[in-house]
Short mmCIF file of C-alpha atoms and ligand atoms in Angstrom, two decimals:
data_model
loop_
_atom_site.label_atom_id
_atom_site.label_comp_id
_atom_site.label_asym_id
_atom_site.label_seq_id
_atom_site.Cartn_x
_atom_site.Cartn_y
_atom_site.Cartn_z
CA MET S 1 -18.25 -12.33 -6.12
CA LYS S 2 -19.79 -9.97 -3.62
CA MET S 3 -21.95 -10.61 -0.61
CA LYS S 4 -24.65 -8.00 -0.22
CA LYS S 5 -24.49 -6.45 3.21
CA GLY S 6 -27.48 -6.06 5.47
CA SER S 7 -30.00 -8.23 3.65
CA LYS S 8 -30.43 -11.29 5.84
CA LYS S 9 -32.89 -14.00 4.90
CA ARG S 10 -35.66 -14.27 7.47
CA GLY S 11 -34.89 -17.09 9.91
CA SER S 12 -31.42 -17.51 8.49
CA ASN S 13 -28.03 -16.38 9.66
CA PHE S 14 -26.75 -16.27 6.12
CA GLU S 15 -26.57 -13.07 4.17
CA SER S 16 -28.31 -13.38 0.83
CA PHE S 17 -25.89 -13.97 -1.98
CA ASN S 18 -26.11 -11.59 -4.92
CA PRO S 19 -23.27 -12.58 -7.22
CA LEU S 20 -24.76 -10.68 -10.17
CA GLU S 21 -25.33 -7.44 -8.26
CA ASN S 22 -24.71 -4.37 -10.47
CA LYS S 23 -25.08 -6.42 -13.64
CA THR S 24 -27.70 -5.49 -16.20
CA ILE S 25 -28.98 -8.35 -18.32
CA LEU S 26 -31.19 -8.03 -21.33
CA LEU S 27 -33.22 -11.24 -21.54
CA GLY S 28 -34.39 -11.84 -25.11
CA VAL S 29 -37.15 -14.38 -25.57
CA SER S 30 -37.96 -15.79 -29.00
CA GLY S 31 -40.99 -17.78 -30.04
CA GLY S 32 -40.68 -21.41 -29.02
CA ILE S 33 -42.44 -23.53 -26.42
CA ALA S 34 -39.40 -23.22 -24.13
CA ALA S 35 -40.34 -19.50 -23.80
CA TYR S 36 -42.25 -20.41 -20.64
CA LYS S 37 -38.89 -21.22 -19.01
CA ALA S 38 -37.86 -17.58 -19.50
CA CYS S 39 -39.88 -16.83 -16.35
CA ASP S 40 -37.66 -19.16 -14.29
CA ILE S 41 -34.54 -17.72 -15.90
CA ALA S 42 -35.67 -14.15 -15.21
CA SER S 43 -36.55 -15.01 -11.64
CA LEU S 44 -33.22 -16.72 -10.90
CA LEU S 45 -31.24 -13.91 -12.50
CA ARG S 46 -33.13 -11.30 -10.50
CA ARG S 47 -32.64 -13.24 -7.28
CA SER S 48 -28.91 -13.40 -8.08
CA GLY S 49 -28.88 -9.63 -7.90
CA ALA S 50 -29.04 -8.77 -11.61
CA SER S 51 -31.23 -6.06 -13.08
CA VAL S 52 -33.17 -7.97 -15.74
CA HIS S 53 -34.99 -6.38 -18.69
CA ALA S 54 -37.02 -8.68 -20.90
CA VAL S 55 -37.57 -8.24 -24.61
CA LEU S 56 -40.11 -10.45 -26.40
CA THR S 57 -40.21 -11.11 -30.13
CA PRO S 58 -43.69 -10.99 -31.70
CA ASN S 59 -43.70 -14.83 -31.86
CA ALA S 60 -42.66 -15.13 -28.20
CA ARG S 61 -45.86 -13.28 -27.28
CA GLU S 62 -47.80 -16.27 -28.58
CA PHE S 63 -46.23 -18.32 -25.77
CA ILE S 64 -45.77 -15.91 -22.86
CA THR S 65 -47.16 -12.53 -21.83
CA PRO S 66 -45.16 -9.35 -21.24
CA LEU S 67 -47.04 -8.97 -17.95
CA SER S 68 -45.50 -12.18 -16.54
CA LEU S 69 -41.99 -11.00 -17.28
CA THR S 70 -42.63 -7.44 -16.13
CA THR S 71 -43.89 -8.80 -12.80
CA ILE S 72 -40.98 -11.20 -12.38
CA THR S 73 -38.22 -8.81 -13.50
CA ARG S 74 -39.87 -5.75 -11.90
CA ASN S 75 -38.90 -3.87 -15.05
CA GLN S 76 -41.02 -2.94 -18.05
CA THR S 77 -40.94 -5.68 -20.72
CA HIS S 78 -40.26 -4.42 -24.23
CA CYS S 79 -42.00 -5.80 -27.31
CA GLU S 80 -42.73 -3.05 -29.83
CA GLN S 81 -40.06 -1.78 -32.16
CA TYR S 82 -42.08 1.32 -32.96
CA GLY S 83 -44.13 1.72 -29.78
CA PRO S 84 -44.77 5.08 -28.07
CA THR S 85 -41.98 6.31 -25.78
CA ALA S 86 -41.96 8.66 -22.81
CA ASP S 87 -38.52 10.06 -23.61
CA TRP S 88 -37.05 11.36 -26.88
CA ARG S 89 -34.63 8.40 -26.85
CA PRO S 90 -36.38 5.04 -26.43
CA GLU S 91 -35.37 3.30 -23.21
CA HIS S 92 -34.54 0.11 -25.08
CA ILE S 93 -31.75 1.81 -27.06
CA ASP S 94 -30.20 2.93 -23.76
CA LEU S 95 -30.54 -0.63 -22.53
CA ALA S 96 -28.84 -2.03 -25.64
CA LYS S 97 -25.92 0.30 -24.96
CA LYS S 98 -25.56 -0.18 -21.23
CA CYS S 99 -26.38 -3.86 -20.63
CA ASP S 100 -23.56 -6.18 -19.55
CA LEU S 101 -24.96 -9.19 -21.37
CA ILE S 102 -27.73 -10.11 -23.77
CA LEU S 103 -29.11 -13.56 -23.03
CA ILE S 104 -31.46 -15.04 -25.63
CA ALA S 105 -33.30 -18.00 -24.15
CA PRO S 106 -34.88 -19.76 -25.88
CA ALA S 107 -33.20 -18.99 -29.20
CA THR S 108 -35.15 -20.43 -32.13
CA ALA S 109 -33.68 -21.45 -35.51
CA ASP S 110 -35.24 -18.26 -36.88
CA ILE S 111 -33.54 -15.83 -34.51
CA ILE S 112 -30.22 -17.70 -34.85
CA ALA S 113 -30.48 -17.24 -38.65
CA LYS S 114 -31.26 -13.55 -38.20
CA LEU S 115 -28.32 -13.01 -35.83
CA ALA S 116 -25.96 -14.85 -38.19
CA THR S 117 -26.93 -12.67 -41.12
CA GLY S 118 -27.56 -9.35 -39.35
CA ILE S 119 -31.29 -9.16 -40.08
CA CYS S 120 -33.03 -6.85 -37.61
CA ASP S 121 -36.73 -6.85 -38.32
CA ASP S 122 -37.99 -6.78 -34.73
CA LEU S 123 -37.05 -5.09 -31.47
CA LEU S 124 -34.83 -7.88 -30.11
CA THR S 125 -32.68 -8.34 -33.23
CA THR S 126 -32.41 -4.55 -33.58
CA MET S 127 -31.20 -4.25 -29.98
CA VAL S 128 -28.59 -6.97 -30.52
CA LEU S 129 -27.27 -5.07 -33.53
CA ALA S 130 -27.32 -1.77 -31.60
CA SER S 131 -25.36 -3.25 -28.71
CA GLN S 132 -21.72 -4.14 -28.18
CA ALA S 133 -22.43 -6.39 -25.22
CA LYS S 134 -21.68 -10.10 -25.22
CA VAL S 135 -24.55 -12.24 -26.49
CA MET S 136 -25.32 -15.63 -25.00
CA ILE S 137 -27.82 -17.84 -26.77
CA ALA S 138 -29.57 -20.97 -25.57
CA PRO S 139 -30.90 -22.74 -28.68
CA ALA S 140 -34.14 -24.71 -28.33
CA MET S 141 -35.85 -26.42 -31.24
CA ASN S 142 -36.92 -29.63 -32.86
CA PRO S 143 -33.87 -31.97 -33.33
CA VAL S 144 -34.32 -32.10 -37.13
CA MET S 145 -34.37 -28.30 -37.29
CA LEU S 146 -31.24 -28.17 -35.16
CA GLN S 147 -29.40 -30.65 -37.38
CA HIS S 148 -30.48 -28.88 -40.58
CA PRO S 149 -27.36 -27.71 -42.44
CA ALA S 150 -28.68 -24.13 -42.50
CA THR S 151 -29.06 -24.03 -38.69
CA GLN S 152 -25.69 -25.71 -38.17
CA HIS S 153 -24.09 -23.22 -40.55
CA ASN S 154 -25.72 -20.27 -38.75
CA LEU S 155 -24.62 -21.62 -35.35
CA SER S 156 -21.05 -22.07 -36.58
CA ILE S 157 -21.05 -18.44 -37.79
CA LEU S 158 -22.08 -17.27 -34.31
CA GLU S 159 -19.65 -19.64 -32.60
CA ASN S 160 -16.80 -18.01 -34.50
CA ARG S 161 -17.86 -14.51 -33.59
CA TYR S 162 -16.13 -13.36 -30.47
CA ARG S 163 -19.28 -11.70 -29.08
CA TYR S 164 -21.31 -14.89 -28.97
CA ASP S 165 -21.46 -17.75 -26.49
CA ILE S 166 -23.72 -20.72 -27.12
CA VAL S 167 -25.20 -22.70 -24.24
CA ALA S 168 -25.49 -26.06 -25.97
CA PRO S 169 -28.94 -27.64 -26.16
CA GLU S 170 -29.52 -30.99 -24.49
CA TYR S 171 -30.69 -34.40 -25.60
CA GLY S 172 -34.23 -35.32 -24.61
CA GLU S 173 -37.89 -35.27 -25.59
CA VAL S 174 -38.92 -31.97 -27.14
CA ALA S 175 -42.41 -30.45 -27.12
CA CYS S 176 -43.58 -32.14 -30.33
CA GLY S 177 -42.70 -35.56 -28.89
CA ASP S 178 -39.53 -36.09 -30.95
CA VAL S 179 -36.49 -37.27 -29.04
CA GLY S 180 -33.04 -35.94 -29.85
CA LEU S 181 -30.70 -33.01 -29.39
CA GLY S 182 -32.59 -29.73 -29.26
CA LYS S 183 -34.06 -29.32 -25.78
CA MET S 184 -33.01 -26.00 -24.26
CA ALA S 185 -30.20 -26.40 -21.70
CA ALA S 186 -31.42 -26.67 -18.10
CA VAL S 187 -32.24 -23.30 -16.54
CA GLU S 188 -29.50 -23.86 -13.92
CA SER S 189 -26.91 -24.49 -16.68
CA ILE S 190 -27.93 -21.27 -18.41
CA ILE S 191 -27.64 -19.28 -15.16
CA ALA S 192 -24.22 -20.88 -14.48
CA ALA S 193 -23.03 -19.92 -17.98
CA VAL S 194 -24.25 -16.34 -17.47
CA ALA S 195 -22.50 -16.11 -14.10
CA ALA S 196 -19.28 -17.60 -15.50
CA ARG S 197 -19.34 -15.11 -18.37
CA LEU S 198 -20.08 -12.09 -16.18
CA LEU S 199 -17.83 -13.01 -13.30
CA ALA S 200 -14.79 -14.35 -15.18
CA HIS S 201 -11.90 -13.10 -13.16
CA GLN S 202 -9.49 -10.80 -14.89
CA THR S 203 -6.54 -12.88 -13.68
CA LEU S 204 -4.42 -12.31 -16.78
CA SER S 205 -5.12 -8.60 -17.13
CA THR S 206 -1.45 -7.61 -16.91
CA LYS S 207 -0.20 -10.35 -19.19
CA ARG S 208 0.54 -10.60 -22.88
CA VAL S 209 -0.35 -14.07 -24.13
CA LEU S 210 0.67 -15.43 -27.51
CA VAL S 211 -1.34 -18.42 -28.75
CA THR S 212 -0.86 -20.53 -31.87
CA ALA S 213 -3.68 -22.52 -33.45
CA GLY S 214 -4.41 -24.87 -36.33
CA GLY S 215 -2.31 -27.15 -38.47
CA THR S 216 0.40 -25.86 -40.77
CA ARG S 217 0.23 -26.58 -44.50
CA GLU S 218 3.44 -27.34 -46.31
CA PRO S 219 3.10 -26.77 -50.07
CA ILE S 220 4.07 -29.44 -52.58
CA ASP S 221 3.00 -27.46 -55.66
CA PRO S 222 0.53 -24.58 -56.25
CA VAL S 223 -2.48 -26.81 -55.45
CA ARG S 224 -1.27 -29.50 -53.04
CA PHE S 225 0.11 -29.43 -49.55
CA ILE S 226 1.05 -31.69 -46.66
CA GLY S 227 -1.33 -30.93 -43.81
CA ASN S 228 -2.77 -32.45 -40.67
CA ARG S 229 -6.15 -32.88 -39.01
CA SER S 230 -5.92 -29.99 -36.55
CA SER S 231 -9.06 -27.78 -36.71
CA GLY S 232 -7.63 -24.94 -34.63
CA LYS S 233 -10.55 -25.15 -32.17
CA MET S 234 -8.37 -25.79 -29.11
CA GLY S 235 -6.03 -22.88 -29.88
CA ILE S 236 -8.91 -20.51 -30.57
CA ALA S 237 -10.55 -21.60 -27.30
CA MET S 238 -7.22 -20.89 -25.51
CA ALA S 239 -7.01 -17.41 -27.03
CA ASP S 240 -10.68 -16.63 -26.22
CA SER S 241 -10.25 -17.83 -22.66
CA ALA S 242 -7.09 -15.76 -22.06
CA TYR S 243 -8.82 -12.74 -23.60
CA SER S 244 -11.85 -13.13 -21.34
CA ARG S 245 -9.45 -13.07 -18.38
CA GLY S 246 -8.17 -9.71 -19.52
CA ALA S 247 -4.96 -10.80 -21.25
CA ASP S 248 -3.53 -8.86 -24.17
CA VAL S 249 -3.86 -11.72 -26.65
CA THR S 250 -2.34 -12.29 -30.07
CA LEU S 251 -3.41 -15.39 -31.97
CA ILE S 252 -1.16 -16.79 -34.68
CA SER S 253 -3.34 -19.19 -36.61
CA THR S 254 -3.64 -21.17 -39.79
CA VAL S 255 -7.42 -20.75 -39.47
CA ASP S 256 -8.85 -17.27 -40.05
CA VAL S 257 -11.28 -16.14 -37.35
CA GLU S 258 -12.93 -12.81 -36.59
CA ARG S 259 -11.96 -11.72 -33.10
CA ALA S 260 -11.61 -8.56 -31.01
CA TYR S 261 -7.89 -9.32 -30.50
CA PRO S 262 -5.24 -9.45 -33.28
CA VAL S 263 -5.19 -12.62 -35.38
CA ILE S 264 -2.13 -13.23 -37.57
CA VAL S 265 -2.93 -15.78 -40.25
CA VAL S 266 -0.05 -17.99 -41.41
CA GLU S 267 0.17 -21.12 -43.51
CA THR S 268 3.51 -22.89 -43.16
CA ALA S 269 5.68 -23.84 -40.18
CA GLN S 270 8.29 -21.33 -41.32
CA GLU S 271 5.71 -18.53 -41.48
CA MET S 272 4.48 -19.53 -38.03
CA GLN S 273 8.05 -19.53 -36.72
CA GLU S 274 8.67 -16.05 -38.12
CA ALA S 275 5.43 -14.67 -36.61
CA VAL S 276 5.98 -16.32 -33.19
CA GLU S 277 9.61 -15.20 -33.00
CA ALA S 278 8.62 -11.61 -33.82
CA GLU S 279 6.16 -11.57 -30.88
CA PHE S 280 7.88 -13.84 -28.36
CA ASP S 281 10.12 -11.32 -26.65
CA SER S 282 7.24 -9.04 -25.69
CA CYS S 283 4.96 -11.83 -24.47
CA ASP S 284 4.62 -13.26 -20.96
CA ALA S 285 3.27 -16.62 -22.10
CA LEU S 286 3.44 -18.66 -25.27
CA VAL S 287 0.77 -21.32 -25.71
CA MET S 288 1.76 -23.53 -28.67
CA THR S 289 -1.51 -25.27 -29.44
CA ALA S 290 -0.73 -25.48 -33.17
CA ALA S 291 0.06 -28.77 -34.86
CA VAL S 292 3.24 -27.81 -36.65
CA ALA S 293 4.35 -30.07 -39.51
CA ASP S 294 7.67 -31.64 -38.62
CA PHE S 295 8.68 -31.92 -42.28
CA ARG S 296 8.13 -29.96 -45.48
CA PRO S 297 8.87 -30.77 -49.12
CA LEU S 298 12.48 -29.93 -49.85
CA ALA S 299 11.50 -28.31 -53.14
CA VAL S 300 8.13 -26.78 -53.99
CA SER S 301 7.18 -27.28 -57.62
CA ALA S 302 6.33 -23.94 -59.26
CA GLN S 303 3.86 -25.71 -61.56
CA LYS S 304 1.17 -28.25 -60.76
CA ILE S 305 2.74 -31.71 -60.81
CA LYS S 306 1.11 -33.70 -63.62
CA LYS S 307 0.21 -37.34 -63.14
CA THR S 308 1.40 -38.09 -66.66
CA GLU S 309 4.98 -37.23 -65.73
CA SER S 310 5.78 -40.64 -64.21
CA GLU S 311 4.19 -43.67 -62.59
CA ASP S 312 5.64 -42.97 -59.11
CA ILE S 313 6.78 -39.77 -57.57
CA VAL S 314 9.13 -39.40 -54.65
CA LEU S 315 8.71 -36.41 -52.36
CA GLU S 316 11.89 -35.43 -50.61
CA LEU S 317 11.17 -33.90 -47.21
CA THR S 318 13.29 -31.79 -44.96
CA LYS S 319 12.88 -31.04 -41.27
CA ASN S 320 10.98 -27.95 -40.15
CA PRO S 321 12.23 -25.85 -37.24
CA ASP S 322 10.85 -26.95 -33.87
CA ILE S 323 9.47 -23.56 -32.82
CA ILE S 324 8.72 -24.33 -29.20
CA ASP S 325 12.04 -26.10 -28.73
CA LEU S 326 13.98 -23.10 -30.06
CA LEU S 327 12.06 -20.68 -27.82
CA GLY S 328 12.29 -23.01 -24.80
CA ARG S 329 16.07 -22.55 -25.02
CA VAL S 330 15.94 -18.75 -24.90
CA LYS S 331 12.92 -18.07 -22.69
CA ARG S 332 13.38 -15.67 -19.79
CA LYS S 333 12.64 -16.67 -16.19
CA ASP S 334 9.48 -14.56 -16.20
CA GLN S 335 8.08 -16.23 -19.31
CA VAL S 336 5.86 -19.31 -19.37
CA ILE S 337 5.68 -21.76 -22.27
CA ILE S 338 2.86 -24.28 -22.62
CA GLY S 339 3.05 -27.04 -25.22
CA PHE S 340 0.51 -29.53 -26.49
CA ALA S 341 1.11 -33.16 -27.38
CA ALA S 342 -1.35 -35.26 -29.37
CA GLU S 343 -0.19 -38.84 -28.95
CA SER S 344 -1.44 -42.13 -30.37
CA GLU S 345 0.45 -44.25 -27.81
CA ALA S 346 2.32 -43.94 -24.50
CA LEU S 347 0.64 -40.57 -23.80
CA LEU S 348 2.16 -39.96 -20.39
CA SER S 349 5.75 -40.90 -21.16
CA ASN S 350 5.77 -39.12 -24.54
CA ALA S 351 4.24 -35.94 -23.06
CA ALA S 352 6.63 -36.03 -20.09
CA SER S 353 9.67 -36.40 -22.32
CA LYS S 354 8.57 -33.47 -24.55
CA LEU S 355 7.97 -31.33 -21.43
CA LYS S 356 11.55 -31.90 -20.35
CA ARG S 357 13.26 -31.96 -23.74
CA LYS S 358 11.64 -28.69 -24.86
CA ASN S 359 12.09 -26.93 -21.50
CA LEU S 360 8.35 -26.24 -21.11
CA ASP S 361 6.47 -25.12 -18.01
CA MET S 362 3.44 -27.22 -18.86
CA ILE S 363 2.35 -29.72 -21.46
CA VAL S 364 -1.22 -30.67 -22.31
CA GLY S 365 -1.42 -34.19 -23.71
CA ASN S 366 -4.31 -35.95 -25.35
CA ASP S 367 -4.77 -39.48 -26.61
CA ILE S 368 -5.84 -39.27 -30.27
CA SER S 369 -6.83 -42.95 -30.34
CA VAL S 370 -9.95 -42.17 -28.24
CA PRO S 371 -12.88 -41.93 -30.72
CA ASP S 372 -15.02 -38.77 -31.12
CA ILE S 373 -12.75 -36.36 -29.25
CA GLY S 374 -9.66 -34.37 -30.15
CA PHE S 375 -9.14 -33.37 -33.81
CA GLY S 376 -12.10 -31.45 -35.19
CA SER S 377 -14.30 -32.18 -32.18
CA ASP S 378 -15.64 -29.56 -29.77
CA ASP S 379 -14.59 -31.78 -26.87
CA ASN S 380 -11.36 -33.25 -25.64
CA ALA S 381 -9.98 -35.13 -22.64
CA VAL S 382 -6.45 -34.24 -21.57
CA VAL S 383 -3.72 -34.77 -19.07
CA ILE S 384 -1.73 -31.74 -17.93
CA LEU S 385 1.85 -32.22 -16.74
CA SER S 386 3.91 -29.43 -15.21
CA ALA S 387 7.65 -28.90 -14.88
CA GLU S 388 7.15 -29.09 -11.08
CA GLY S 389 5.99 -32.68 -11.51
CA THR S 390 2.22 -32.22 -11.06
CA ARG S 391 -0.17 -34.28 -13.13
CA GLU S 392 -3.87 -33.61 -13.62
CA SER S 393 -6.36 -35.46 -15.80
CA LEU S 394 -9.41 -33.65 -17.18
CA PRO S 395 -12.22 -35.94 -18.37
CA ARG S 396 -14.09 -35.31 -21.61
CA MET S 397 -15.35 -31.72 -21.67
CA PRO S 398 -15.72 -28.81 -24.15
CA LYS S 399 -12.41 -27.41 -25.39
CA ARG S 400 -13.35 -24.01 -23.95
CA ALA S 401 -13.70 -25.57 -20.48
CA ILE S 402 -10.25 -27.16 -20.89
CA ALA S 403 -8.88 -23.81 -22.04
CA ASP S 404 -10.41 -22.09 -18.99
CA HIS S 405 -8.73 -24.59 -16.71
CA ILE S 406 -5.36 -24.15 -18.44
CA CYS S 407 -5.74 -20.36 -18.05
CA ASP S 408 -6.38 -20.87 -14.32
CA LEU S 409 -3.15 -22.89 -14.11
CA LEU S 410 -1.34 -20.21 -16.11
CA SER S 411 -2.52 -17.50 -13.70
CA GLU S 412 -1.32 -19.61 -10.74
CA ARG S 413 2.03 -20.16 -12.47
CA PHE S 414 2.47 -16.40 -12.90
CA GLN S 415 1.72 -15.86 -9.21
CA VAL S 416 4.40 -18.38 -8.22
CA LEU S 417 6.90 -16.89 -10.68
CA GLU S 418 6.25 -13.36 -9.44
CA LYS S 419 6.92 -14.47 -5.83
CA GLU S 420 10.09 -16.35 -6.86
CA LEU S 421 11.41 -13.45 -8.90
CA ALA S 422 10.69 -10.96 -6.09
CA HIS S 423 13.20 -12.82 -3.84
N1 LIG U 501 5.99 -27.92 -32.08
C1 LIG U 501 6.64 -26.83 -32.57
N2 LIG U 501 7.33 -26.94 -33.75
C2 LIG U 501 7.37 -28.09 -34.43
C3 LIG U 501 6.68 -29.22 -33.91
C4 LIG U 501 5.99 -29.10 -32.75
O1 LIG U 501 6.62 -25.77 -31.96
N3 LIG U 501 8.05 -28.16 -35.56
C5 LIG U 501 5.25 -27.79 -30.79
C6 LIG U 501 3.76 -28.03 -30.90
O2 LIG U 501 3.06 -26.84 -31.15
C7 LIG U 501 3.43 -28.59 -29.54
C8 LIG U 501 4.70 -29.30 -29.10
O3 LIG U 501 5.73 -28.81 -29.94
O4 LIG U 501 3.16 -27.60 -28.59
C9 LIG U 501 4.64 -30.80 -29.26
O5 LIG U 501 4.29 -31.10 -30.60
P1 LIG U 501 4.42 -32.57 -31.16
O6 LIG U 501 4.12 -32.58 -32.62
O7 LIG U 501 3.63 -33.48 -30.28
O8 LIG U 501 5.95 -32.82 -30.87
P2 LIG U 501 7.12 -33.29 -31.76
O9 LIG U 501 8.35 -32.82 -31.06
O10 LIG U 501 6.95 -32.87 -33.17
O11 LIG U 501 7.06 -34.85 -31.59
P3 LIG U 501 6.47 -36.01 -32.52
O12 LIG U 501 7.66 -36.76 -32.94
O13 LIG U 501 5.55 -36.76 -31.62
O14 LIG U 501 5.75 -35.34 -33.67
#
């Protein structure tokens, strides 16, 4: 973050603080009642030093005028897709190319659907498609519209696209008087999310980070498998977080996701072992978020097992390789290994013993008996133990926030290692 020199507030000894100086933000406003808050958002962004350019959808113009936003941003507001232009290349196409971030606040169910499917029938959606910048959306709508399977599906599509960040809506009374989840996030939360996205420090820019995600599936026959409840969300959040800090990331996952970094999709523990071992030597950190099956069927039936064959069947299982344990034995001094432990009892002692037994630098433990968090959820609450004996508890928070914190600890660990190895 930079302090702008020479611009003192009148009557104050403090220099004004322009953390977003040199950042260009395209503020997209779609047509919902929360559009009036776009003025506050534009004003706060501008006062944080950003150059803000507003784009209104035709429906947004029913709620707010271009003149308000032009006055607040001190830049021309764009509305018309086919309006007259002073230059041969419309300014808004330049903007789409050069902006650091596109923030859409409020984002209605309609624009979310358009972004999920690639429809570009107005200026804003066209600019999003013409841009490679990150897109942050702040949904705002009636709670029933938000919970509608179509909206949830569209949001999950965007969530899984690397370019998109969603500033979750809040619970409260919405304009039509209904109470529920759907109120646009507070203006301050949106500004904080923008700042976090634009100012994320590139603390892992020299590092190669290997992350595993998801639960392995161990086949029984061509249709059945032994699996577990892991959704892969924590591992994907870890990979995204490391990537946003500049790391050269490879994700080895049982869940296929579209990302800007390489994603190697595997199914079984043995496939995961093979993929991790092939990459391990060249990586600086291994983050084993995956839930690896400890056992697999000894024999996989080539044909579908028929229920008519016998009354009972006995599955003989054999142990899978413990990937992290094997790599913990051969890791170099400059490498860091982070494990995860999902425990149903004795969280601290079980996590601590795995940390030691598997020669890890850090272990992230969570208590799976706590309802509504962990497997499949977007949130978790964890305790992080380190080989140096530190212990830190993170209360319930989004998995991405936990991942960001773990990446901070990883960066610190690298700094310590680099100092130690220099002596
Ligand atoms: N792990 C692994 N290979 C396995 C099993 C686990 O690499 N075959 C890794 C996981 O990715 C995780 C850590 O080991 O980072 C701890 O996983 P967990 O299943 O909690 O540990 P286990 O040693 O399998 O212990 P438990 O008996 O509790 O299952």
